[in-house]
Amino acid sequence: MERFEADAAALQDSLIAVRRELHEVVELGLDLPRTQEVLLRELAGLGLEITTGIALTSVTAVLRGGRAGPVVLLRADMDGLPVREATGLDFASTSGRMHACGHDLHMAGLLGAVRLLVARRADLPGTVIFMFQPGEEGQAGGRLMIEEGVLDAAGERPVTAYAIHVECTLERGQLVTRQGSMMASASALRMTLRGTGGHAAFPQNGIDPVPVAAQLILAVQTFAARRLPATDQAVISITRLSSDSAASNVLAAEVQLEANIRTLSKATLETVREQLPKMLEGIAAANGCTLESEFIASYPVTYNDPAETAVVLDVLDGLVGAERVTRLEAPSMASEDFAYVLEEVPGTLVFLGAAPDTDSGPLHSERAVFDDSVLGLQASVLAELAWRRLERA
């Protein structure tokens, strides 16, 4: 990290300041005008080729180095969550929205990498695309940016892509990644179970879908345990359950259910997609009900290219020492829409520990606290990974 360490230390205070500003102006989804305004202000005057999104308030910046070489992409996400903050921080959000997943640090860290690389533009052996992406928290902003041409922003496709995700319960400064599947896919199965309704005193005169819904819920758990290989499991959780009954003496005629599905391979996802609805429809029919289901595919598996990630791990070992680099044994069952980029471009997602000295809640919690003293390290690592990849092209 000698190439960028001193410059990153000099940027630390300014990166913390912009991170805290972004923390207070947190916005949701695909339309983040105030967040975009802050980013454009910070990128102005740096000699970058800047474009903004059409269907979303994204920001893409291209830095062309003074030496010929390939293209590398660095990405940060921008949106927050509909969580009412309870951290007690001086700069806590008061809007009922919160950067409870650390995206404010992601933006500030990538801004730091921009400045580090711009300062050495003359020697930079290639081109870097900086991707600032809204809509990571469920709106597939990464896919939309790809559709709008982020991967072709420099005129040729990147040879690799990198992103860092901070983690508020991981030891500060620890870097974590793995080769292969890094994070799970995320999908949903929305179901409408129909019976006939009726009087609660005379259930024999109708078809009550509520106990059938209970059978479906148990069957979902049996499916995961008995239809899928133990070495490639899925996590399937019923996350929504409601009926149309408006009174305690009225049997429901209809029950709505939704299952959240996490898998680590395309093969397992296809098995779930094809077999789970059929099994549940059979149970419904056996009980005199009908079941309509809709499978909603969301984020794919976040897959770290093994060859690229092997090099990343070697670079990280050299930058911070092997004792601060963890090879994750198993993937996370959470999901990330950087996965869309990694489907198109080989690359790596890295976790960075940002646990504070005080207690923090987990990611997405109203008590999630991130130590923003890691921003200099975050910026340095992103800049160094980009530089090393351009050098070895």
PDB file of N, CA and C in Angstrom, residues 342-376:
ATOM      1  N   LEU A 342     -20.701  -8.955 -12.027  1.00  0.00           N
ATOM      2  CA  LEU A 342     -19.821 -10.126 -12.049  1.00  0.00           C
ATOM      3  C   LEU A 342     -20.316 -11.224 -12.982  1.00  0.00           C
ATOM      4  N   GLU A 343     -21.572 -11.172 -13.404  1.00  0.00           N
ATOM      5  CA  GLU A 343     -22.040 -12.076 -14.456  1.00  0.00           C
ATOM      6  C   GLU A 343     -21.460 -11.688 -15.814  1.00  0.00           C
ATOM      7  N   GLU A 344     -21.143 -10.418 -15.975  1.00  0.00           N
ATOM      8  CA  GLU A 344     -20.655  -9.907 -17.254  1.00  0.00           C
ATOM      9  C   GLU A 344     -19.137  -9.769 -17.302  1.00  0.00           C
ATOM     10  N   VAL A 345     -18.532  -9.494 -16.144  1.00  0.00           N
ATOM     11  CA  VAL A 345     -17.104  -9.185 -16.064  1.00  0.00           C
ATOM     12  C   VAL A 345     -16.495  -9.983 -14.920  1.00  0.00           C
ATOM     13  N   PRO A 346     -15.390 -10.695 -15.124  1.00  0.00           N
ATOM     14  CA  PRO A 346     -14.763 -11.395 -14.000  1.00  0.00           C
ATOM     15  C   PRO A 346     -14.252 -10.395 -12.974  1.00  0.00           C
ATOM     16  N   GLY A 347     -14.447 -10.703 -11.707  1.00  0.00           N
ATOM     17  CA  GLY A 347     -14.004  -9.762 -10.687  1.00  0.00           C
ATOM     18  C   GLY A 347     -14.218 -10.298  -9.295  1.00  0.00           C
ATOM     19  N   THR A 348     -14.183  -9.383  -8.312  1.00  0.00           N
ATOM     20  CA  THR A 348     -14.167  -9.800  -6.910  1.00  0.00           C
ATOM     21  C   THR A 348     -14.882  -8.780  -6.040  1.00  0.00           C
ATOM     22  N   LEU A 349     -15.688  -9.288  -5.116  1.00  0.00           N
ATOM     23  CA  LEU A 349     -16.265  -8.503  -4.027  1.00  0.00           C
ATOM     24  C   LEU A 349     -15.502  -8.830  -2.753  1.00  0.00           C
ATOM     25  N   VAL A 350     -15.125  -7.801  -2.006  1.00  0.00           N
ATOM     26  CA  VAL A 350     -14.371  -7.959  -0.761  1.00  0.00           C
ATOM     27  C   VAL A 350     -15.154  -7.305   0.371  1.00  0.00           C
ATOM     28  N   PHE A 351     -15.225  -7.966   1.524  1.00  0.00           N
ATOM     29  CA  PHE A 351     -15.783  -7.363   2.730  1.00  0.00           C
ATOM     30  C   PHE A 351     -14.659  -6.668   3.501  1.00  0.00           C
ATOM     31  N   LEU A 352     -14.995  -5.528   4.095  1.00  0.00           N
ATOM     32  CA  LEU A 352     -14.045  -4.781   4.921  1.00  0.00           C
ATOM     33  C   LEU A 352     -14.651  -4.559   6.296  1.00  0.00           C
ATOM     34  N   GLY A 353     -13.968  -5.007   7.343  1.00  0.00           N
ATOM     35  CA  GLY A 353     -14.451  -4.819   8.700  1.00  0.00           C
ATOM     36  C   GLY A 353     -14.443  -3.355   9.099  1.00  0.00           C
ATOM     37  N   ALA A 354     -15.580  -2.888   9.650  1.00  0.00           N
ATOM     38  CA  ALA A 354     -15.707  -1.504  10.098  1.00  0.00           C
ATOM     39  C   ALA A 354     -16.386  -1.443  11.458  1.00  0.00           C
ATOM     40  N   ALA A 355     -16.123  -2.451  12.297  1.00  0.00           N
ATOM     41  CA  ALA A 355     -16.750  -2.492  13.618  1.00  0.00           C
ATOM     42  C   ALA A 355     -16.231  -1.343  14.478  1.00  0.00           C
ATOM     43  N   PRO A 356     -17.119  -0.634  15.164  1.00  0.00           N
ATOM     44  CA  PRO A 356     -16.690   0.465  16.040  1.00  0.00           C
ATOM     45  C   PRO A 356     -16.188  -0.073  17.373  1.00  0.00           C
ATOM     46  N   ASP A 357     -15.606   0.802  18.156  1.00  0.00           N
ATOM     47  CA  ASP A 357     -15.171   0.404  19.497  1.00  0.00           C
ATOM     48  C   ASP A 357     -16.358   0.135  20.416  1.00  0.00           C
ATOM     49  N   THR A 358     -17.480   0.820  20.157  1.00  0.00           N
ATOM     50  CA  THR A 358     -18.707   0.570  20.921  1.00  0.00           C
ATOM     51  C   THR A 358     -19.516  -0.512  20.221  1.00  0.00           C
ATOM     52  N   ASP A 359     -20.585  -0.950  20.869  1.00  0.00           N
ATOM     53  CA  ASP A 359     -21.428  -1.993  20.287  1.00  0.00           C
ATOM     54  C   ASP A 359     -22.149  -1.479  19.046  1.00  0.00           C
ATOM     55  N   SER A 360     -22.355  -2.382  18.108  1.00  0.00           N
ATOM     56  CA  SER A 360     -23.125  -2.064  16.908  1.00  0.00           C
ATOM     57  C   SER A 360     -24.153  -3.157  16.683  1.00  0.00           C
ATOM     58  N   GLY A 361     -25.298  -2.762  16.166  1.00  0.00           N
ATOM     59  CA  GLY A 361     -26.236  -3.755  15.678  1.00  0.00           C
ATOM     60  C   GLY A 361     -25.736  -4.319  14.363  1.00  0.00           C
ATOM     61  N   PRO A 362     -26.411  -5.340  13.832  1.00  0.00           N
ATOM     62  CA  PRO A 362     -25.992  -5.925  12.554  1.00  0.00           C
ATOM     63  C   PRO A 362     -26.378  -5.036  11.385  1.00  0.00           C
ATOM     64  N   LEU A 363     -25.902  -5.389  10.201  1.00  0.00           N
ATOM     65  CA  LEU A 363     -26.319  -4.702   8.989  1.00  0.00           C
ATOM     66  C   LEU A 363     -27.841  -4.654   8.908  1.00  0.00           C
ATOM     67  N   HIS A 364     -28.368  -3.550   8.398  1.00  0.00           N
ATOM     68  CA  HIS A 364     -29.804  -3.306   8.230  1.00  0.00           C
ATOM     69  C   HIS A 364     -30.523  -3.031   9.548  1.00  0.00           C
ATOM     70  N   SER A 365     -29.792  -2.973  10.642  1.00  0.00           N
ATOM     71  CA  SER A 365     -30.387  -2.673  11.942  1.00  0.00           C
ATOM     72  C   SER A 365     -30.416  -1.177  12.180  1.00  0.00           C
ATOM     73  N   GLU A 366     -31.382  -0.705  12.965  1.00  0.00           N
ATOM     74  CA  GLU A 366     -31.432   0.708  13.331  1.00  0.00           C
ATOM     75  C   GLU A 366     -30.284   1.106  14.239  1.00  0.00           C
ATOM     76  N   ARG A 367     -29.529   0.125  14.736  1.00  0.00           N
ATOM     77  CA  ARG A 367     -28.380   0.386  15.607  1.00  0.00           C
ATOM     78  C   ARG A 367     -27.049   0.091  14.923  1.00  0.00           C
ATOM     79  N   ALA A 368     -27.053  -0.068  13.614  1.00  0.00           N
ATOM     80  CA  ALA A 368     -25.818  -0.369  12.884  1.00  0.00           C
ATOM     81  C   ALA A 368     -24.902   0.855  12.884  1.00  0.00           C
ATOM     82  N   VAL A 369     -23.689   0.683  13.391  1.00  0.00           N
ATOM     83  CA  VAL A 369     -22.708   1.764  13.467  1.00  0.00           C
ATOM     84  C   VAL A 369     -21.430   1.309  12.770  1.00  0.00           C
ATOM     85  N   PHE A 370     -20.889   2.167  11.905  1.00  0.00           N
ATOM     86  CA  PHE A 370     -19.683   1.850  11.146  1.00  0.00           C
ATOM     87  C   PHE A 370     -18.570   2.811  11.546  1.00  0.00           C
ATOM     88  N   ASP A 371     -17.383   2.290  11.750  1.00  0.00           N
ATOM     89  CA  ASP A 371     -16.229   3.126  12.060  1.00  0.00           C
ATOM     90  C   ASP A 371     -15.661   3.654  10.749  1.00  0.00           C
ATOM     91  N   ASP A 372     -15.867   4.954  10.491  1.00  0.00           N
ATOM     92  CA  ASP A 372     -15.431   5.485   9.203  1.00  0.00           C
ATOM     93  C   ASP A 372     -13.945   5.804   9.146  1.00  0.00           C
ATOM     94  N   SER A 373     -13.192   5.400  10.178  1.00  0.00           N
ATOM     95  CA  SER A 373     -11.737   5.528  10.074  1.00  0.00           C
ATOM     96  C   SER A 373     -11.152   4.540   9.071  1.00  0.00           C
ATOM     97  N   VAL A 374     -11.969   3.603   8.581  1.00  0.00           N
ATOM     98  CA  VAL A 374     -11.490   2.643   7.576  1.00  0.00           C
ATOM     99  C   VAL A 374     -11.502   3.229   6.174  1.00  0.00           C
ATOM    100  N   LEU A 375     -12.001   4.449   5.997  1.00  0.00           N
ATOM    101  CA  LEU A 375     -12.181   4.976   4.645  1.00  0.00           C
ATOM    102  C   LEU A 375     -10.860   5.130   3.889  1.00  0.00           C
ATOM    103  N   GLY A 376      -9.802   5.532   4.567  1.00  0.00           N
ATOM    104  CA  GLY A 376      -8.512   5.638   3.896  1.00  0.00           C
ATOM    105  C   GLY A 376      -8.037   4.290   3.394  1.00  0.00           C
TER     106      GLY A 376
END
